[in-house]
mmCIF file of C-alpha atoms in Angstrom:
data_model
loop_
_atom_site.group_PDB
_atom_site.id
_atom_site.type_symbol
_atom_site.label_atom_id
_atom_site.label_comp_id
_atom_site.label_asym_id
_atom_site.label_seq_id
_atom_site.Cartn_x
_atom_site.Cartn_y
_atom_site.Cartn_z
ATOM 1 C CA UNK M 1 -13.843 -11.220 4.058
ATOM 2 C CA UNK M 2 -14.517 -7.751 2.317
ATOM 3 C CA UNK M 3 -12.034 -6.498 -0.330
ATOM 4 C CA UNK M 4 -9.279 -3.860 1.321
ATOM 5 C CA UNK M 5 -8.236 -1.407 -1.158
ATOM 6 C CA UNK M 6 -4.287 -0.534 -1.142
ATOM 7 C CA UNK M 7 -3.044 2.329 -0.885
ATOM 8 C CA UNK M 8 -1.838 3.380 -4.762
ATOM 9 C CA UNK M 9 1.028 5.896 -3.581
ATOM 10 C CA UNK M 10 2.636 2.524 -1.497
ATOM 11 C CA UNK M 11 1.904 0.224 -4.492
ATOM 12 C CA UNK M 12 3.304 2.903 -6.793
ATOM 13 C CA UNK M 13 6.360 3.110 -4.128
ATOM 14 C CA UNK M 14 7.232 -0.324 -3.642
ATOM 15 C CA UNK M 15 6.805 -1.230 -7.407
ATOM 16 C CA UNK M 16 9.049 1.764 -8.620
ATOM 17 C CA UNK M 17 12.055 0.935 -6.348
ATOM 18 C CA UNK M 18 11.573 -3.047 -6.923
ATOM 19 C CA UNK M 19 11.847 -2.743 -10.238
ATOM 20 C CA UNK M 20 14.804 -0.842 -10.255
ATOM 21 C CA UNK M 21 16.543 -2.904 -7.358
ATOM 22 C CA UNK M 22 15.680 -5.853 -9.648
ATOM 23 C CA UNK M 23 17.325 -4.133 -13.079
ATOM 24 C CA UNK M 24 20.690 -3.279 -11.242
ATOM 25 C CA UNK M 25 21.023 -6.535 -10.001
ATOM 26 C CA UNK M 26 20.126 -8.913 -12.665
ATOM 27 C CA UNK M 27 22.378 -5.927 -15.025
ATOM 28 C CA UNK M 28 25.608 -6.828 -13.093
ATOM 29 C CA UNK M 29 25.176 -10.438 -12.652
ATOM 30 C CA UNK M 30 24.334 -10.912 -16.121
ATOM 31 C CA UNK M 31 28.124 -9.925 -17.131
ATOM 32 C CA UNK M 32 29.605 -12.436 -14.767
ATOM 33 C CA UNK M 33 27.170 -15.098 -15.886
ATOM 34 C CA UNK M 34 28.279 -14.819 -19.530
ATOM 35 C CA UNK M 35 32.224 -14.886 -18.367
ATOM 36 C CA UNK M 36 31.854 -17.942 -16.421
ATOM 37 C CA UNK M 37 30.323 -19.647 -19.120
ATOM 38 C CA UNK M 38 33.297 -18.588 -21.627
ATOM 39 C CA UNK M 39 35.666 -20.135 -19.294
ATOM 40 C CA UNK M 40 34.007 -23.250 -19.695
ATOM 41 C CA UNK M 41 32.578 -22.727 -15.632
ATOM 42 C CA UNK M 42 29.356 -23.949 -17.067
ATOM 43 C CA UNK M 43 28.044 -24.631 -13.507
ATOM 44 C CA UNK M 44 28.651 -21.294 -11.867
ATOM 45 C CA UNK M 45 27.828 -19.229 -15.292
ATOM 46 C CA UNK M 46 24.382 -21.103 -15.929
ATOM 47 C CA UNK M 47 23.375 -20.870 -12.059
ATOM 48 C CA UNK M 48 24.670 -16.728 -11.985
ATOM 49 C CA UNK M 49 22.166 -16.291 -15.275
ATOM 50 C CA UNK M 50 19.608 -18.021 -14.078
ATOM 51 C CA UNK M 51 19.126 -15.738 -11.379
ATOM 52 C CA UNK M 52 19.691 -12.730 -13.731
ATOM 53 C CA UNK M 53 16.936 -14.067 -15.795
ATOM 54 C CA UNK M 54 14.678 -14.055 -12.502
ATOM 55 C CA UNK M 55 15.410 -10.692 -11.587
ATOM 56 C CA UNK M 56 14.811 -9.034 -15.226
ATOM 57 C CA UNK M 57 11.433 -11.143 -14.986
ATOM 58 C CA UNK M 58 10.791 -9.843 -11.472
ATOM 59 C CA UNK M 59 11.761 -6.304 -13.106
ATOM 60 C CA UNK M 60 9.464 -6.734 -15.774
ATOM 61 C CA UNK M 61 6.374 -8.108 -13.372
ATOM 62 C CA UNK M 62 6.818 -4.759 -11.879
ATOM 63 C CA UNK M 63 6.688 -2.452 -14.871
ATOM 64 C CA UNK M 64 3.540 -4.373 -15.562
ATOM 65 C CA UNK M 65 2.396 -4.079 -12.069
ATOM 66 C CA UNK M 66 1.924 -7.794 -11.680
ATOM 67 C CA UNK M 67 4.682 -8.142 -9.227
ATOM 68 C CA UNK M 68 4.368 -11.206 -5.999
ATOM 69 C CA UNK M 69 7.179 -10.514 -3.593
ATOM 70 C CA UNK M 70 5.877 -14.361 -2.808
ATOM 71 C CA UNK M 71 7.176 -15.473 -4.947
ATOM 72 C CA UNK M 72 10.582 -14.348 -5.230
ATOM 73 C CA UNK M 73 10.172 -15.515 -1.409
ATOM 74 C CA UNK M 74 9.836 -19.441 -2.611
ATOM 75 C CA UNK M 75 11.247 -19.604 -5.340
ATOM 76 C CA UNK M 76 14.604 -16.930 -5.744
ATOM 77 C CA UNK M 77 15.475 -16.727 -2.507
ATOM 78 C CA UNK M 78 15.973 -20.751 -2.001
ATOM 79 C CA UNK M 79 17.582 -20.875 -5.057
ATOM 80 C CA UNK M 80 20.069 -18.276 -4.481
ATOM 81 C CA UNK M 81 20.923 -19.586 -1.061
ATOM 82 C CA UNK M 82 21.831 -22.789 -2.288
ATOM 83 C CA UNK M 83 23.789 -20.915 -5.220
ATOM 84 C CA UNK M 84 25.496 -19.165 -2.812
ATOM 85 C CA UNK M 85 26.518 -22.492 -1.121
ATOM 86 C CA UNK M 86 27.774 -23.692 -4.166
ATOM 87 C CA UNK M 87 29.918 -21.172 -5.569
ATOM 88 C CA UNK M 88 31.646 -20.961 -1.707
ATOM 89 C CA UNK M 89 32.277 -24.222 -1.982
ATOM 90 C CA UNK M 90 33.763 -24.285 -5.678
ATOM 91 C CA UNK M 91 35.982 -20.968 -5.844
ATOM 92 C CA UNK M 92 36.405 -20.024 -1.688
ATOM 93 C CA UNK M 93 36.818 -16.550 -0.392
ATOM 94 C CA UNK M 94 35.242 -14.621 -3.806
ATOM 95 C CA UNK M 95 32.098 -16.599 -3.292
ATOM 96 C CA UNK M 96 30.950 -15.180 -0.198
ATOM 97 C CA UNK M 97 31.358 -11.551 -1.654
ATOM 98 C CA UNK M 98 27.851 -12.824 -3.322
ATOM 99 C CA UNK M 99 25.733 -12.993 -0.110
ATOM 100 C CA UNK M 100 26.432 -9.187 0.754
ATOM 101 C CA UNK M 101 24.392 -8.153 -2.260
ATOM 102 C CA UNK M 102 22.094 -10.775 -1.817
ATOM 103 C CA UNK M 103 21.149 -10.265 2.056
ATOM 104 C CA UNK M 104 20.448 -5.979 0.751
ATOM 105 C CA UNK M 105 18.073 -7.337 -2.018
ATOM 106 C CA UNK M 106 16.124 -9.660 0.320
ATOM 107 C CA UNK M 107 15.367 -6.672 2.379
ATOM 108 C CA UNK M 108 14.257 -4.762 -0.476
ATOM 109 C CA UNK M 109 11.960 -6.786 -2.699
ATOM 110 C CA UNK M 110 10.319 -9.096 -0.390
ATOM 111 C CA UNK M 111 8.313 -8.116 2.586
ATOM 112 C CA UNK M 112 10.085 -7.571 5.900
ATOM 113 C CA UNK M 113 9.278 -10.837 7.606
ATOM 114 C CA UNK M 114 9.967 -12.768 4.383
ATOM 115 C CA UNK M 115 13.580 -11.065 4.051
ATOM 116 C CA UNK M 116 14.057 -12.273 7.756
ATOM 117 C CA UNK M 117 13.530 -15.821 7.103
ATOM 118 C CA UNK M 118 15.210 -15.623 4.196
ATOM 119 C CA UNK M 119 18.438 -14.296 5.641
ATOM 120 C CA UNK M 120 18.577 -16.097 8.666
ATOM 121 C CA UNK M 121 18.628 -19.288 6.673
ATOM 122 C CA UNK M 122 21.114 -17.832 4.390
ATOM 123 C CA UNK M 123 23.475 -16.854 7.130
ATOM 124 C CA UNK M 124 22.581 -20.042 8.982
ATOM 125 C CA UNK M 125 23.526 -22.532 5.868
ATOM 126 C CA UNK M 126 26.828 -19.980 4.574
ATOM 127 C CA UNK M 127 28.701 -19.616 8.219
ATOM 128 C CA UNK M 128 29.212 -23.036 9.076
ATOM 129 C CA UNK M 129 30.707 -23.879 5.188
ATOM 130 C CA UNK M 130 32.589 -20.355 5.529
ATOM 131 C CA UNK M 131 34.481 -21.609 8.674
ATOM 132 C CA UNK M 132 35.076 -24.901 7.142
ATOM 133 C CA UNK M 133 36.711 -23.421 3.950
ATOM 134 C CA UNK M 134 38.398 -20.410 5.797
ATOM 135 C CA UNK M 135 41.171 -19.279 7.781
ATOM 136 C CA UNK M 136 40.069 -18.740 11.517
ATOM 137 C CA UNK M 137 40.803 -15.176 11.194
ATOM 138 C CA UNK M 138 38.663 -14.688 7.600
ATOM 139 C CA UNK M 139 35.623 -17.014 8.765
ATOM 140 C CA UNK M 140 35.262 -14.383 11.868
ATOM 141 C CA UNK M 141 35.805 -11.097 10.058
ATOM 142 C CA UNK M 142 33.332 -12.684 7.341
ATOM 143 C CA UNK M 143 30.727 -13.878 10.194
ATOM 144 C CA UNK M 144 30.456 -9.876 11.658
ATOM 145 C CA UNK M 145 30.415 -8.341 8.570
ATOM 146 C CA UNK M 146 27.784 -10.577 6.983
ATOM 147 C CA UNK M 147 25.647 -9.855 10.535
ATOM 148 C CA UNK M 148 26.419 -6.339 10.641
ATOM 149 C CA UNK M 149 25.568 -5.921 7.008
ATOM 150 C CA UNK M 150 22.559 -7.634 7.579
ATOM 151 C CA UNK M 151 21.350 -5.673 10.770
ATOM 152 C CA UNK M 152 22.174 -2.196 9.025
ATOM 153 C CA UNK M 153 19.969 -3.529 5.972
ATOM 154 C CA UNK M 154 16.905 -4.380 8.418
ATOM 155 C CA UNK M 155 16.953 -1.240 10.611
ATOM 156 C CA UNK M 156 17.662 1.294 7.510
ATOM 157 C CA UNK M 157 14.598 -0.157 5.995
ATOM 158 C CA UNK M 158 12.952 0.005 8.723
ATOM 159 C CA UNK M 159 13.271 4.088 9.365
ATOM 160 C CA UNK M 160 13.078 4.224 5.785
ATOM 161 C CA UNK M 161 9.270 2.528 5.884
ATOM 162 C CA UNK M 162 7.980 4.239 8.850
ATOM 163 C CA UNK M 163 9.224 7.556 7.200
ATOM 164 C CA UNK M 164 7.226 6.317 4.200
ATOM 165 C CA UNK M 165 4.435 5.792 5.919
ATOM 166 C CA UNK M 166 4.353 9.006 8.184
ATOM 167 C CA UNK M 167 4.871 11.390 5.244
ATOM 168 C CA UNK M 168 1.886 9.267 3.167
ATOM 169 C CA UNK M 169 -0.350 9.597 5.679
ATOM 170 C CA UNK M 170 0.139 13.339 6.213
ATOM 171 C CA UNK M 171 -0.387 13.937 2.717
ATOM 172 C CA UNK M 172 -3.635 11.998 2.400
ATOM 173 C CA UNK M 173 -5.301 12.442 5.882
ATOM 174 C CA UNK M 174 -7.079 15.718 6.721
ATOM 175 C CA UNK M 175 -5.430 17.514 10.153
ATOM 176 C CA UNK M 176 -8.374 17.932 11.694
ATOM 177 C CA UNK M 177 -10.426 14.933 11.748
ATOM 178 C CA UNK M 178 -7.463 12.407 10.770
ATOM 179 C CA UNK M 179 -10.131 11.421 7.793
ATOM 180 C CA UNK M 180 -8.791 10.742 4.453
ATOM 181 C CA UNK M 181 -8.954 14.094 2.563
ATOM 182 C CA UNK M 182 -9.045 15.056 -1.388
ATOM 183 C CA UNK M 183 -5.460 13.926 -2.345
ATOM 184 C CA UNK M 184 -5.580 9.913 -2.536
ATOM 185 C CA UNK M 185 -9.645 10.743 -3.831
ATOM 186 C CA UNK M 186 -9.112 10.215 -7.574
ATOM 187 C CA UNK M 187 -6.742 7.263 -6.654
ATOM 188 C CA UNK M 188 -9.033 5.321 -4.658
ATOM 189 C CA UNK M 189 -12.253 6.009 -6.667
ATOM 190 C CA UNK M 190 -10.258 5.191 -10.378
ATOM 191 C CA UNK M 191 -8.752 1.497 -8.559
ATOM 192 C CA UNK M 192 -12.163 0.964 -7.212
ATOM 193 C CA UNK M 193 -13.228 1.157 -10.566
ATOM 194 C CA UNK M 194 -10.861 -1.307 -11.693
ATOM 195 C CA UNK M 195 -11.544 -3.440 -9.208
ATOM 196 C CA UNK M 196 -15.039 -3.568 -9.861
ATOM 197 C CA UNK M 197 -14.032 -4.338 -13.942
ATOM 198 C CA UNK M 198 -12.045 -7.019 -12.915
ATOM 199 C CA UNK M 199 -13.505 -8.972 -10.106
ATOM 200 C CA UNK M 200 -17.788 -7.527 -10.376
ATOM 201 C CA UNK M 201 -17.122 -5.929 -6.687
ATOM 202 C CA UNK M 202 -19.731 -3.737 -6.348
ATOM 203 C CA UNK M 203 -18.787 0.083 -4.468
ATOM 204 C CA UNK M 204 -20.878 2.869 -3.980
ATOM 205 C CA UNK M 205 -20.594 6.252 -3.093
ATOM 206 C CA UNK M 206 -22.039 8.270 -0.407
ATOM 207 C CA UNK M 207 -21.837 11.779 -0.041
ATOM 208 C CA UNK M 208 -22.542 13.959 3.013
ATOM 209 C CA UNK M 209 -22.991 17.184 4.100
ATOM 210 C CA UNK M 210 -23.505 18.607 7.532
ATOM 211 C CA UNK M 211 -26.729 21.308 7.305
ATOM 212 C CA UNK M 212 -26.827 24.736 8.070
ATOM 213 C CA UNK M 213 -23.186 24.173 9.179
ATOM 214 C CA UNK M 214 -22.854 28.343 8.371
ATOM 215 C CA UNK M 215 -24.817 29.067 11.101
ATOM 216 C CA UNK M 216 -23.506 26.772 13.992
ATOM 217 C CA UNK M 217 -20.490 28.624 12.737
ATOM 218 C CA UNK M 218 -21.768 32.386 12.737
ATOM 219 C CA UNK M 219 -24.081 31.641 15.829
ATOM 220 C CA UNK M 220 -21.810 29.705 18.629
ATOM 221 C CA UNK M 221 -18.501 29.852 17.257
ATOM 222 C CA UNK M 222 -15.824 28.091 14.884
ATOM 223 C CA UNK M 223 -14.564 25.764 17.974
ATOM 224 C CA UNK M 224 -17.990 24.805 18.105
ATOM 225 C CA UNK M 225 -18.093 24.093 14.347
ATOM 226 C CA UNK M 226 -14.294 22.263 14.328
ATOM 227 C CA UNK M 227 -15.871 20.065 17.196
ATOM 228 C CA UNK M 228 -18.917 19.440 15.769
ATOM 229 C CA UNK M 229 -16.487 17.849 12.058
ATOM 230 C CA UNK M 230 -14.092 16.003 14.586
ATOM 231 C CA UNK M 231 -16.769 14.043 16.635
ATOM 232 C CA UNK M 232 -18.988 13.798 12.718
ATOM 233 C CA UNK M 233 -15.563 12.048 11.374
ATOM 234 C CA UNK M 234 -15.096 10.064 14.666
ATOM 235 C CA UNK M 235 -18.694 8.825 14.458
ATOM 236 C CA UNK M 236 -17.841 7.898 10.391
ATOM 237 C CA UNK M 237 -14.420 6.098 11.151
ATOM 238 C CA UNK M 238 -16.290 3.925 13.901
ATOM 239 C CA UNK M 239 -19.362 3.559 11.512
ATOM 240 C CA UNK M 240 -17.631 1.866 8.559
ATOM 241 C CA UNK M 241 -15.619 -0.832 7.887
ATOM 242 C CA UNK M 242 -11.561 -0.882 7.176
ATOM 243 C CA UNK M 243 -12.446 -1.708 3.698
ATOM 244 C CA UNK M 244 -13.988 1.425 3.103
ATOM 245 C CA UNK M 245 -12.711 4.374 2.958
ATOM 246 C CA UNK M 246 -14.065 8.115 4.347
ATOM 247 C CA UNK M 247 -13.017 11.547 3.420
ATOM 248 C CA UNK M 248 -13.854 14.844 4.120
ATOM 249 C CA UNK M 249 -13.453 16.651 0.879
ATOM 250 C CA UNK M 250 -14.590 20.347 1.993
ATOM 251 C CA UNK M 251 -15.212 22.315 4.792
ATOM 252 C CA UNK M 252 -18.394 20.439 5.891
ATOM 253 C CA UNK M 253 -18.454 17.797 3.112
ATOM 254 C CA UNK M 254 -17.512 14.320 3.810
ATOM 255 C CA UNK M 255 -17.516 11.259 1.146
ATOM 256 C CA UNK M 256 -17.352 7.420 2.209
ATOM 257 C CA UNK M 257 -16.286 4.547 -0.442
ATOM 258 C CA UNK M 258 -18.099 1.912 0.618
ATOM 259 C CA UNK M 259 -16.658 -1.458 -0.699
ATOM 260 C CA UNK M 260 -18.575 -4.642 -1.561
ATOM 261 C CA UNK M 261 -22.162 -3.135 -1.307
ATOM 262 C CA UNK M 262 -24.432 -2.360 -3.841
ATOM 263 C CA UNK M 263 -26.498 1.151 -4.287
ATOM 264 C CA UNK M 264 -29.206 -0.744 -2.792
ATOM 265 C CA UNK M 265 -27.718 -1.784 -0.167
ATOM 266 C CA UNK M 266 -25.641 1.265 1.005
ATOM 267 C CA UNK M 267 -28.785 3.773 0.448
ATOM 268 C CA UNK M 268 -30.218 1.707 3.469
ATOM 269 C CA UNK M 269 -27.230 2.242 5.460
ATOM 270 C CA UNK M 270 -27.337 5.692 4.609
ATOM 271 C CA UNK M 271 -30.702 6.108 6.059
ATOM 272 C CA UNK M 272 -29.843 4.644 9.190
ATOM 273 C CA UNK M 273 -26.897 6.516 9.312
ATOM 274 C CA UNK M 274 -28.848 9.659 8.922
ATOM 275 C CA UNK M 275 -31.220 8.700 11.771
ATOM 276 C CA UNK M 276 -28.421 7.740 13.909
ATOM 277 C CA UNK M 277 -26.386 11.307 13.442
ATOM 278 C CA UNK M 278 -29.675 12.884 13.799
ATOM 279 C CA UNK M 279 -29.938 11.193 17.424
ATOM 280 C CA UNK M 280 -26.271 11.956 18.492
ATOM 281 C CA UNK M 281 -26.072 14.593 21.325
ATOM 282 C CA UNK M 282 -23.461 16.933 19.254
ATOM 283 C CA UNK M 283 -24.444 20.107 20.617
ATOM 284 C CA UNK M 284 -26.483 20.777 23.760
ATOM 285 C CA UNK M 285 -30.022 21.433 22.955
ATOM 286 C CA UNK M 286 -29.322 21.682 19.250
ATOM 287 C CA UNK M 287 -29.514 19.032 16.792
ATOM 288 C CA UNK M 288 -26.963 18.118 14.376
ATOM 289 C CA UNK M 289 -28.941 16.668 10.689
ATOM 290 C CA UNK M 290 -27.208 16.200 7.476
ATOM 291 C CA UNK M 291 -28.126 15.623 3.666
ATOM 292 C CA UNK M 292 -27.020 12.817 2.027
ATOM 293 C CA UNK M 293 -26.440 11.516 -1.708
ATOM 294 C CA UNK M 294 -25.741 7.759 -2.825
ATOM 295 C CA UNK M 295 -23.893 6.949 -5.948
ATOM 296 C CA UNK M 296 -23.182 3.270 -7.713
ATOM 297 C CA UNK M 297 -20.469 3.097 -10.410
ATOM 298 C CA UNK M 298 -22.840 3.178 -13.060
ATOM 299 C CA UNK M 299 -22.533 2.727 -16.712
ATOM 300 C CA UNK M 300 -20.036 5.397 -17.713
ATOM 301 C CA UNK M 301 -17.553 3.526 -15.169
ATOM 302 C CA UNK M 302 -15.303 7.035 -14.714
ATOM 303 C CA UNK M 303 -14.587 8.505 -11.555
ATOM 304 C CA UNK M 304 -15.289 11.928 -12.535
ATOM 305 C CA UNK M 305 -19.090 11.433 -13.715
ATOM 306 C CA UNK M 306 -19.312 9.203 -10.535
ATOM 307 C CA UNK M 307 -18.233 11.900 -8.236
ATOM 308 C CA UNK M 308 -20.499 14.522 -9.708
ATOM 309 C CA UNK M 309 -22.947 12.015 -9.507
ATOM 310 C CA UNK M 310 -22.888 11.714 -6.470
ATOM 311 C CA UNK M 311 -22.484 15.629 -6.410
ATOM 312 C CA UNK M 312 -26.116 15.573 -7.761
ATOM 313 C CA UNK M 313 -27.794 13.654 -5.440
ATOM 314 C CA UNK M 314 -26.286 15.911 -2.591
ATOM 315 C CA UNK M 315 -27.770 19.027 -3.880
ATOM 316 C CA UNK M 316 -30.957 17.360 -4.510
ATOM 317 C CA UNK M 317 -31.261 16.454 -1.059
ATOM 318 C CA UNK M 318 -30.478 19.598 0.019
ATOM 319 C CA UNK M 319 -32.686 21.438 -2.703
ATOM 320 C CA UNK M 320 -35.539 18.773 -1.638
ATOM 321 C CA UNK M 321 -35.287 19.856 2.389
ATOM 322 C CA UNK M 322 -32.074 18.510 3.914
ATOM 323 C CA UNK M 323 -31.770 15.691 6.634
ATOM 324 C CA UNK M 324 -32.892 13.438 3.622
ATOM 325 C CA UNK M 325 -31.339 10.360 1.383
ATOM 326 C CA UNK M 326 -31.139 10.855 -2.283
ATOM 327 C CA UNK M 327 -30.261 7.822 -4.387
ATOM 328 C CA UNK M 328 -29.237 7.343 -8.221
ATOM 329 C CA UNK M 329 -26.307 6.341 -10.899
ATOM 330 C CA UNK M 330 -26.061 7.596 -14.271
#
């Protein structure tokens, strides 16, 4: 299965606000923790800091970027449920003030399916011991507000994520063509990079640029020319995989990030590609060719040098002729 890369804005995102969500928590609980064990609840106090100390380490996972909302899935969110359970049991009423906090949290550091589970079982396990301990009247307004709280949670994050989402891929995708364009560039090219350090996956760059695109402009119009880069990025979306990525970076400039393939390797798919855009029926009568430069990593292993690289190879293919592959790292 080839490597997907993430997008860094949502990494950035999710990590920011988890951390955070993590220090506020485990920063209030931590105050109770220490009061119940003064007053000798040694029980309640050492369960309350346990879970503090879990959410400063979550906290701290994230401001290291090493963050697994898995495991705050197995591990936290069992442990707190049965927490929860306990302190109901031991002090009553006050103890189910706990799981309003909790079920918010779930929502927000774990992934949406995971918080799901993890609340359903909570409210599952709580409800029955709630009615059991409390009045009729208390158990009921305790069972709708925990559900209500609970629903609210689920369908603000859910507007809130698809908001996310919508505004992230405006800013990164180019209006026209609905390709990635130059704002997630450095991003993706620096974790590719990384990724490459870390786990010897090989990427590879390949520039493209559409020739004589000036004069399909000047001679049959700039509809003409729009159509010509919308059906050229439709071909490129279908062509690749989902692990790579395409952009258009410039007017008639396009750049793919092809993942797990070595220079090699993608200057043959290159070629074909060439020959296959070379055979599409873009314009009546007229035929649509395009110059193309290939790019591995190399040795300086920085995004910039790769780019203009890449940059390099371009030109030269378009110095050398056009419709032509021109392959080489520093």
């Amino acid at each position: 299965m080839p490597n997907k890369l993430i997008s860094p804005e949502q990494t950035e995102f999710q990590l920011k606000s988890t951390l955070w969500l993590f220090t506020a928590a485990g920063s209030l609980i931590l105050p109770f923790a220490l009061y119940d064990i003064s007053q000798g609840k040694w029980q309640i106090g050492l369960g309350a800091l346990i879970i503090a100390f879990a959410l400063f380490l979550g906290s701290w996972c994230c401001y290291k970027k090493t963050y697994k909302p898995i495991y705050t899935f197995l591990l936290l969110s069992p442990f707190s449920t049965f927490f929860l359970l306990y302190l109901t049991n031991t002090v009553g009423i006050s103890g189910t003030y706990w799981c309003y906090p909790t079920i918010l949290l779930f929502y927000f550091v774990i992934s949406e399916r995971q918080a799901w589970i993890s609340n359903i079982v909570l409210i599952v396990c709580i409800l029955p011991l709630a009615w059991n301990l409390l009045e009729a009247n208390e158990a009921a307004r305790f069972t709708v507000t925990l559900i209500l709280v609970s629903a609210y949670a689920a369908i603000f994050l859910r507007v809130i994520t698809q908001l996310y989402d919508a505004r992230c891929r405006q800013a990164n995708t180019d209006p026209l063509t609905r390709l990635y364009n130059r704002a997630s560039l450095q991003d993706s090219l620096t974790q590719a990079i990384h990724q490459a350090d870390r786990t010897g996956t090989a990427f590879t760059l390949i520039g493209m640029d559409i020739d004589f695109f000036k004069q399909i402009n000047d001679e049959l119009g700039h509809d003409v020319g729009d159509n010509v880069l919308v059906q050229l990025g439709a071909f490129l979306k279908g062509y690749f995989r989902e692990s790579d990525k395409v952009f258009r970076t410039g007017g008639e400039e396009f750049l793919i990030l092809i993942c797990n393939s070595n220079e090699a390797e993608s200057a043959e798919i290159a070629e074909k590609m060439r020959k296959d855009i070379e055979n599409l029926s873009i314009i009546p009568d007229r035929t649509v060719t395009v110059s193309i430069g290939v790019s591995g990593i190399g040795v300086e292993k920085d995004w910039q040098v790769w780019m203009k690289t890449c940059d390099q190879n371009l030109y030269k293919a378009k110095h050398n002729g056009r419709n032509r592959v021109v392959v080489g790292s520093v």
